[in-house]
Short mmCIF file of C-alpha atoms in Angstrom, two decimals:
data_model
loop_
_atom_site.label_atom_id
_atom_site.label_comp_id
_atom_site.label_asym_id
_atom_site.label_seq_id
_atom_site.Cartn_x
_atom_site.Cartn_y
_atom_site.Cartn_z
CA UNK Y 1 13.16 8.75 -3.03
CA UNK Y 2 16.81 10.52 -3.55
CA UNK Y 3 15.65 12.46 -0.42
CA UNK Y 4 14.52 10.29 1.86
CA UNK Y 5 18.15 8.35 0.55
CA UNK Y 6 20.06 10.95 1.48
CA UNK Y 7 18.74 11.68 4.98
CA UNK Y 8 19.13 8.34 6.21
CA UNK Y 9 22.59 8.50 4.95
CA UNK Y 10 23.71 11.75 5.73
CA UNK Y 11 20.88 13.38 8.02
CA UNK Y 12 19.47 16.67 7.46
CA UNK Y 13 22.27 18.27 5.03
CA UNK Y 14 21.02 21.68 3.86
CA UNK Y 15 22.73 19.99 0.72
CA UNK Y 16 19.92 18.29 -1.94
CA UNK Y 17 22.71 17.68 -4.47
CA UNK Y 18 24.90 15.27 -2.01
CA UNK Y 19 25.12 11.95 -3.56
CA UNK Y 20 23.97 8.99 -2.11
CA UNK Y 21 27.56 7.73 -2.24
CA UNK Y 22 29.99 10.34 -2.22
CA UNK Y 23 31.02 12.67 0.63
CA UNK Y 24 29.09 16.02 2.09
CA UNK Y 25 30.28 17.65 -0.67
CA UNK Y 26 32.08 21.00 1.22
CA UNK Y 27 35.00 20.43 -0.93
CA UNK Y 28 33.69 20.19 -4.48
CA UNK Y 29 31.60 22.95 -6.08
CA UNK Y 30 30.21 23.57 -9.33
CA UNK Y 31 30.83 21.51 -12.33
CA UNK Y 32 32.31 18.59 -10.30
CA UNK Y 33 29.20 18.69 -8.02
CA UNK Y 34 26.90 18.20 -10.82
CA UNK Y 35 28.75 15.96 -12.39
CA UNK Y 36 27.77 13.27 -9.56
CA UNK Y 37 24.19 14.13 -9.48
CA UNK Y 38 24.41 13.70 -13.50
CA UNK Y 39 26.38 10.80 -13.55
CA UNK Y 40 23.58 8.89 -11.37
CA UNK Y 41 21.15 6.57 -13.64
CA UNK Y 42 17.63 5.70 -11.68
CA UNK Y 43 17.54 2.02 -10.78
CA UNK Y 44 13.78 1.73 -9.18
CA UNK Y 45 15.32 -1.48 -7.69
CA UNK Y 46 18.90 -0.56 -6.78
CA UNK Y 47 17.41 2.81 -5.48
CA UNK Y 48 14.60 1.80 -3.15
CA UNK Y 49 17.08 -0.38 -1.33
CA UNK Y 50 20.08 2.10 -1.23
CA UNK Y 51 19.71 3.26 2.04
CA UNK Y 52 18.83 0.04 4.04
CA UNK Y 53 21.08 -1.15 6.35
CA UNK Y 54 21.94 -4.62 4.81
CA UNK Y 55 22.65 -2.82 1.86
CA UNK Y 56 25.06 0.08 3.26
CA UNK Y 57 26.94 -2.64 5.17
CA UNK Y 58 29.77 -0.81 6.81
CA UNK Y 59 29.54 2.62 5.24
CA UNK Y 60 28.43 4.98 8.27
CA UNK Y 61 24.98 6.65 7.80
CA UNK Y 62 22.94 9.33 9.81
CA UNK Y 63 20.54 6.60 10.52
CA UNK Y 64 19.69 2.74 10.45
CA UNK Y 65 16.43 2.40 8.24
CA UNK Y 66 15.54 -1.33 7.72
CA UNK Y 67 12.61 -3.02 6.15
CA UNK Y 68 11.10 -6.47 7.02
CA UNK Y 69 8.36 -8.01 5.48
CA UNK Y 70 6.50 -10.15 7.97
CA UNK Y 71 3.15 -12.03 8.28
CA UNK Y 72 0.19 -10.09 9.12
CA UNK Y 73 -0.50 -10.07 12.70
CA UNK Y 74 -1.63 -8.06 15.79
CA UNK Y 75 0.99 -6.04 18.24
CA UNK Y 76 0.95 -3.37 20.42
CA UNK Y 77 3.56 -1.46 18.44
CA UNK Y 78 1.71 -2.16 14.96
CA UNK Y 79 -1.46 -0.89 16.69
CA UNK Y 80 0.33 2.30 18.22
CA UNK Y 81 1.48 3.26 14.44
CA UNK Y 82 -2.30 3.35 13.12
CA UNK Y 83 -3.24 5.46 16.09
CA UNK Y 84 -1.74 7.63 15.38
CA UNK Y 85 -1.58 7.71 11.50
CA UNK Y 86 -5.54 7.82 12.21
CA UNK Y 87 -5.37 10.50 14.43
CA UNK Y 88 -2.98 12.37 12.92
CA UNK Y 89 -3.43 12.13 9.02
CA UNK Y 90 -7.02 11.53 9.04
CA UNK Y 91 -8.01 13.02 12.18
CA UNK Y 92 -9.96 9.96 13.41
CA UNK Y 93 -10.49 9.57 16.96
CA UNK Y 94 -12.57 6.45 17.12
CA UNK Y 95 -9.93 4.01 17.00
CA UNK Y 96 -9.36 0.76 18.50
CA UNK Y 97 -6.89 -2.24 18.66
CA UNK Y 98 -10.33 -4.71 17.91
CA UNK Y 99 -11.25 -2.96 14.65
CA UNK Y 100 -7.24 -2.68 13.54
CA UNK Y 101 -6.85 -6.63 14.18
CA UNK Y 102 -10.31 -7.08 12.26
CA UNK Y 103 -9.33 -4.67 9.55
CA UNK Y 104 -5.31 -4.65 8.40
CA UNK Y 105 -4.10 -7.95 10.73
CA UNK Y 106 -7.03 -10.76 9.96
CA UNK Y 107 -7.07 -12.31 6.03
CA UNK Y 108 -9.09 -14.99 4.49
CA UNK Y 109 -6.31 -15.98 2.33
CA UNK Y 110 -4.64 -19.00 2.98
CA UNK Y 111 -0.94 -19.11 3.38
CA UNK Y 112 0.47 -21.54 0.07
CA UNK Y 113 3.98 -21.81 -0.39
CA UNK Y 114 5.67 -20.16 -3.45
CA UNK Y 115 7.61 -22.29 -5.66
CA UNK Y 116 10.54 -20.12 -7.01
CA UNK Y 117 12.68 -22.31 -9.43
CA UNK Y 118 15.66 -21.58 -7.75
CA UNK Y 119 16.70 -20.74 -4.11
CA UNK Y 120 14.20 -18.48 -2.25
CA UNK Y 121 16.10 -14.72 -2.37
CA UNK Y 122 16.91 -12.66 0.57
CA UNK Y 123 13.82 -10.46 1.14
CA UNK Y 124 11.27 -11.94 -0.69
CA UNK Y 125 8.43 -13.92 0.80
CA UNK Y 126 8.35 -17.71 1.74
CA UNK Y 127 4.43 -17.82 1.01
CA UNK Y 128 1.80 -16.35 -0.80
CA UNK Y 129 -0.77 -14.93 1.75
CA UNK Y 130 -1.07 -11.57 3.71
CA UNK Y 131 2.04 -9.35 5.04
CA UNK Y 132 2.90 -6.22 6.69
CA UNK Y 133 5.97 -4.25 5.12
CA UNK Y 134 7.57 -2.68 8.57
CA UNK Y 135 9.84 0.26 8.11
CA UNK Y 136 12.13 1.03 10.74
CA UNK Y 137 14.45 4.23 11.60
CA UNK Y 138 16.96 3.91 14.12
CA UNK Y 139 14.50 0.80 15.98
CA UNK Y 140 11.70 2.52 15.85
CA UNK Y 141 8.46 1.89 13.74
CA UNK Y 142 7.78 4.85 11.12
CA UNK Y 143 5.74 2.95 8.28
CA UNK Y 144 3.98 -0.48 7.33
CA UNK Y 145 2.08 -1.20 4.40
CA UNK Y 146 -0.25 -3.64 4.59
CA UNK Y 147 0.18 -6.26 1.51
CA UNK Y 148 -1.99 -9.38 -0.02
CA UNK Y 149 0.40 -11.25 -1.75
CA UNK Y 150 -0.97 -13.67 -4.48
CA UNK Y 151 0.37 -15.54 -7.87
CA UNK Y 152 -0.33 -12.67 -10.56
CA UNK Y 153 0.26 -9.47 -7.94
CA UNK Y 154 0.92 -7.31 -4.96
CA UNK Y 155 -2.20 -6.09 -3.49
CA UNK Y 156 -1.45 -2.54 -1.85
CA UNK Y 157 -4.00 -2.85 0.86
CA UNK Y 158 -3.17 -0.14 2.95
CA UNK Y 159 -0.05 2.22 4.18
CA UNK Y 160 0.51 4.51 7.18
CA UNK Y 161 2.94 6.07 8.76
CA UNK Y 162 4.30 8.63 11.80
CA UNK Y 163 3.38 12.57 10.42
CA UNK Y 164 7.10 13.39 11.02
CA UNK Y 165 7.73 11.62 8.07
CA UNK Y 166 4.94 12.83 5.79
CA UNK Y 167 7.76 15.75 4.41
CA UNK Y 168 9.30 12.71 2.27
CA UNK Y 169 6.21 11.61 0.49
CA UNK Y 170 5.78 8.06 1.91
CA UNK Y 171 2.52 7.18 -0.06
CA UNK Y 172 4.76 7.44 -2.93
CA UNK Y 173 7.80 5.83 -1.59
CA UNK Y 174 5.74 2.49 -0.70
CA UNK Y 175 3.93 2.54 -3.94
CA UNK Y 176 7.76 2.24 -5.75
CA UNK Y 177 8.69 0.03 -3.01
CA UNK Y 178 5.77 -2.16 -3.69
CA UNK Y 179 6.52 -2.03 -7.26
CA UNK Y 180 9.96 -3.10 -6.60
CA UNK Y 181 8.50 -6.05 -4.78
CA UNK Y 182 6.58 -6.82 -8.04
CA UNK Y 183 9.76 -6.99 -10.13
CA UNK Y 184 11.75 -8.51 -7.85
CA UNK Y 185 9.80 -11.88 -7.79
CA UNK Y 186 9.35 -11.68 -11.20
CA UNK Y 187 13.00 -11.78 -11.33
CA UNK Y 188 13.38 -14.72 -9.55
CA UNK Y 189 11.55 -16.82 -11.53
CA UNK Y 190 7.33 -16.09 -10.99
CA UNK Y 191 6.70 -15.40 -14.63
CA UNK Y 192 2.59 -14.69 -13.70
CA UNK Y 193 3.60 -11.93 -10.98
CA UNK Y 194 3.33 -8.83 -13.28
CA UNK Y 195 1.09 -6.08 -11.29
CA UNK Y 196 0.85 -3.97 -8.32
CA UNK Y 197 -2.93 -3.93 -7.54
CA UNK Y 198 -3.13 -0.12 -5.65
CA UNK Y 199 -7.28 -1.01 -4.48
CA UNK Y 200 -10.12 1.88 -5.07
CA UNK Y 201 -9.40 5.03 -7.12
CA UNK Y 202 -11.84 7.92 -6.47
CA UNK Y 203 -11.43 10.62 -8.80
CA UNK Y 204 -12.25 13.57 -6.62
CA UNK Y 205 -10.19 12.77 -3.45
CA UNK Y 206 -6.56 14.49 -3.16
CA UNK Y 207 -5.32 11.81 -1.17
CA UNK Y 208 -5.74 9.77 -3.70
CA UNK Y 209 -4.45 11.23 -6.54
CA UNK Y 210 -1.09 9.63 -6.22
CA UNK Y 211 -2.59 6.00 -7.72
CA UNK Y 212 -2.99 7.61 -11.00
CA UNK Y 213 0.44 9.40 -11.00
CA UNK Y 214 2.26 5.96 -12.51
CA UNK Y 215 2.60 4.93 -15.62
CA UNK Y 216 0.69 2.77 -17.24
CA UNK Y 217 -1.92 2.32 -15.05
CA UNK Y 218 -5.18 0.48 -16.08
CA UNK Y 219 -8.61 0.91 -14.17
CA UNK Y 220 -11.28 -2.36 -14.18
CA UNK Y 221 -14.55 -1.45 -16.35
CA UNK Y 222 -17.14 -1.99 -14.04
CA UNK Y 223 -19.40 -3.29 -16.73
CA UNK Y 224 -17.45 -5.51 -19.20
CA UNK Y 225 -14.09 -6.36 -16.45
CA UNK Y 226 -11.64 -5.18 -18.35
CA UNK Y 227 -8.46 -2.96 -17.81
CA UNK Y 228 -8.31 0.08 -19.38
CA UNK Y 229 -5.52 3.05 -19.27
CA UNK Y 230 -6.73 5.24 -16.90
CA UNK Y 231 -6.46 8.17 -19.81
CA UNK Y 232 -9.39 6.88 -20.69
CA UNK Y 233 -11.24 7.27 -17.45
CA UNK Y 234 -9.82 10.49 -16.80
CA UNK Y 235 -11.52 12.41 -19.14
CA UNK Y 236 -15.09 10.88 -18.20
CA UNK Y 237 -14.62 11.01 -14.70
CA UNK Y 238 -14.03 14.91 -14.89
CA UNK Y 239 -17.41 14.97 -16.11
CA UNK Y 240 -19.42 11.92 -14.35
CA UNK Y 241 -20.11 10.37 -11.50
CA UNK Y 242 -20.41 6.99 -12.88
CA UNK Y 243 -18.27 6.18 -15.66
CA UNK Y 244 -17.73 2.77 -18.02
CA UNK Y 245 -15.05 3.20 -21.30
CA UNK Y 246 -16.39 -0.29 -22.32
CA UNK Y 247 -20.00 1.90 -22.50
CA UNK Y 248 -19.94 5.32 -22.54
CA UNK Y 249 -23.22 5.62 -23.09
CA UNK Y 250 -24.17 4.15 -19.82
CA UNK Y 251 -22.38 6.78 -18.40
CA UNK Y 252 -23.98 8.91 -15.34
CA UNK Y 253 -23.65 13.03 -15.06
CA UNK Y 254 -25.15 12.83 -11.98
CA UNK Y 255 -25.82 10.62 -9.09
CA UNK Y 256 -27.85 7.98 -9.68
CA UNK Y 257 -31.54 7.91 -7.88
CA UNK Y 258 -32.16 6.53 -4.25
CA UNK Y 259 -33.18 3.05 -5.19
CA UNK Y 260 -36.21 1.67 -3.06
CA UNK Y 261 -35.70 1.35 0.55
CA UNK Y 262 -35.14 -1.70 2.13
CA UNK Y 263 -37.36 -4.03 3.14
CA UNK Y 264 -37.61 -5.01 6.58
CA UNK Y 265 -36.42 -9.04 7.19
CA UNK Y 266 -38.96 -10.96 9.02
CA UNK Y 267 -37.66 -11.75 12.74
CA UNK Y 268 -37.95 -16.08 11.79
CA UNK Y 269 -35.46 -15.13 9.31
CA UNK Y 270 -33.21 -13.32 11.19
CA UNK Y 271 -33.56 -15.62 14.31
CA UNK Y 272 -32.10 -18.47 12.32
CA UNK Y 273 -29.33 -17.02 9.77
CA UNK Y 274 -26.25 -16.92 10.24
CA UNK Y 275 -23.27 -14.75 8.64
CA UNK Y 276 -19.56 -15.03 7.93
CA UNK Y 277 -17.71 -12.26 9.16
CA UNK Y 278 -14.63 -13.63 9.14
CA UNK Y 279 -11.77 -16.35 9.64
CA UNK Y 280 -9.01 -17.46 11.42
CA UNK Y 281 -6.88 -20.37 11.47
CA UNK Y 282 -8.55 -21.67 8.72
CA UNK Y 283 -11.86 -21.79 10.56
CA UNK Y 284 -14.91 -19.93 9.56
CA UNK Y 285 -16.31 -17.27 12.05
CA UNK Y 286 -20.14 -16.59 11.89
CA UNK Y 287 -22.17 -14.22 13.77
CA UNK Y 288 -26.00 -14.53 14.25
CA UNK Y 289 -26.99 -12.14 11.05
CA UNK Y 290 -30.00 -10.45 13.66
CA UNK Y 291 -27.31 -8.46 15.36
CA UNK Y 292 -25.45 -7.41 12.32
CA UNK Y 293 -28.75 -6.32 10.32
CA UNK Y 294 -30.23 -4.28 13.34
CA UNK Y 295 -26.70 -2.24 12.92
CA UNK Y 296 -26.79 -2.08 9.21
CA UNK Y 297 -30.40 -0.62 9.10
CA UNK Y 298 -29.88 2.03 12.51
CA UNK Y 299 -26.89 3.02 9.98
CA UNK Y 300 -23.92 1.61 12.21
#
């Protein structure tokens, strides 16, 4: 975080030890030098905003980074980010605007408003419902997480960003900005909102890795649905491929067995059922379920 600070405010000083709020430093050496970077207490909340715009005010920076928190919705410059992230990160070339919008713009959640028992603060959101976090260097879009935000947490539902950045750690940076967002409304009066929700954890992916890097950090037993400190998984997962601390004796060293293939659906079934695949404007969207079983069984 200090680093990604101190290049929007000062650009790319050969420097690490500049402070966020002092000068480049060429003058002072030694003692007096460390003496700032010592002096400097972590605020998660004072920090992740440090280098935003609204926050520098008048003091000149390197660069204008500013952070909105909008509404999920589809546009072509939203689209253009995931491109490339996908491209570029994940090295996915199938990648269009209709499975983004279906994906990381469309939500079933309904927008409610959120009563805070005071004034509504600068920054925070007007309802509970689904938002992208847009991150923006000198105009331009470099990062957007994808949020569900709901009475008891902050659902992380998905991040990206340009591969220029990826030298400043951004899957961390949004996971303490997220946080942030967590405390900040629970500052303002929403006593229930207490968690930042970060989705799947798989044990053996690297990108991954980072969910399990904060602390405390509970997983959900899939057996008995309750949180547990992911110390507790750790240790089984290392040695299993399915893993419950509620009951470790259910526990799986190995894959579990191909279960009996499925059964094909009789076309007068098909030919009348109908599925929900998704909604918008409070309407309910449904498909005939023919089409979308013919792609689930050629493995589409």
């Amino acid at each position: 975080m200090n680093r990604f600070n101190r290049f929007i405010v000062h650009g790319d000083h050969k420097d690490d030890d500049v402070p966020m709020n002092g000068t480049d430093g060429s003058s002072k050496k030694g003692k007096a030098k460390g003496k700032a970077k010592e002096e400097h207490a972590f605020q998660l909340t004072d920090d992740i905003h440090a280098a935003e715009s609204v926050v520098l005010g008048e003091q000149i920076a390197a660069h204008k980074y500013e952070v909105t928190l909008e509404q999920s919705s589809f546009t072509t410059e939203k689209f253009a980010l995931y491109e490339s992230y996908q491209k570029n990160i994940h090295h996915e070339d199938d990648v269009t605007a209709k499975g983004f919008t279906r994906f990381l713009c469309k939500s079933s959640l309904s927008l409610q408003i959120i009563d805070y028992p005071s004034e509504q603060p600068d920054g925070l959101p007007e309802f509970y419902g689904s938002y992208h976090q847009l991150h923006r260097v000198d105009g331009k879009l470099m990062a957007m997480s994808v949020l569900d935000i709901t009475p008891n947490c902050v659902s992380s539902v998905y991040f990206m960003y340009e591969k220029e950045w990826e030298r400043f750690s951004m899957g961390k940076l949004s996971a303490m900005r997220e946080v942030s967002l967590v405390k900040e409304m629970h500052a303002a009066g929403l006593a229930n909102m207490k968690f930042l929700y970060l989705g799947l954890y798989v044990h053996t992916c690297v990108k991954m890795r980072y969910k399990g890097e904060y602390s405390p950090t509970y997983m959900l037993d899939p057996e008995n649905y309750e949180w547990f400190p992911l110390e507790k998984f750790r240790p089984l997962l290392d040695k299993n491929h399915y893993v419950s601390v509620a009951h470790p004796e259910h526990c799986l060293a190995a894959p579990a067995t191909e279960a009996d293939p499925p059964q094909e659906v009789p076309d007068e079934v098909l030919s009348t059922a109908r599925a929900v695949v998704g909604f918008q404007h409070n309407v309910v969207k449904v498909e005939p379920l023919r089409g979308i079983y013919r792609m689930r069984m050629n493995g589409q």
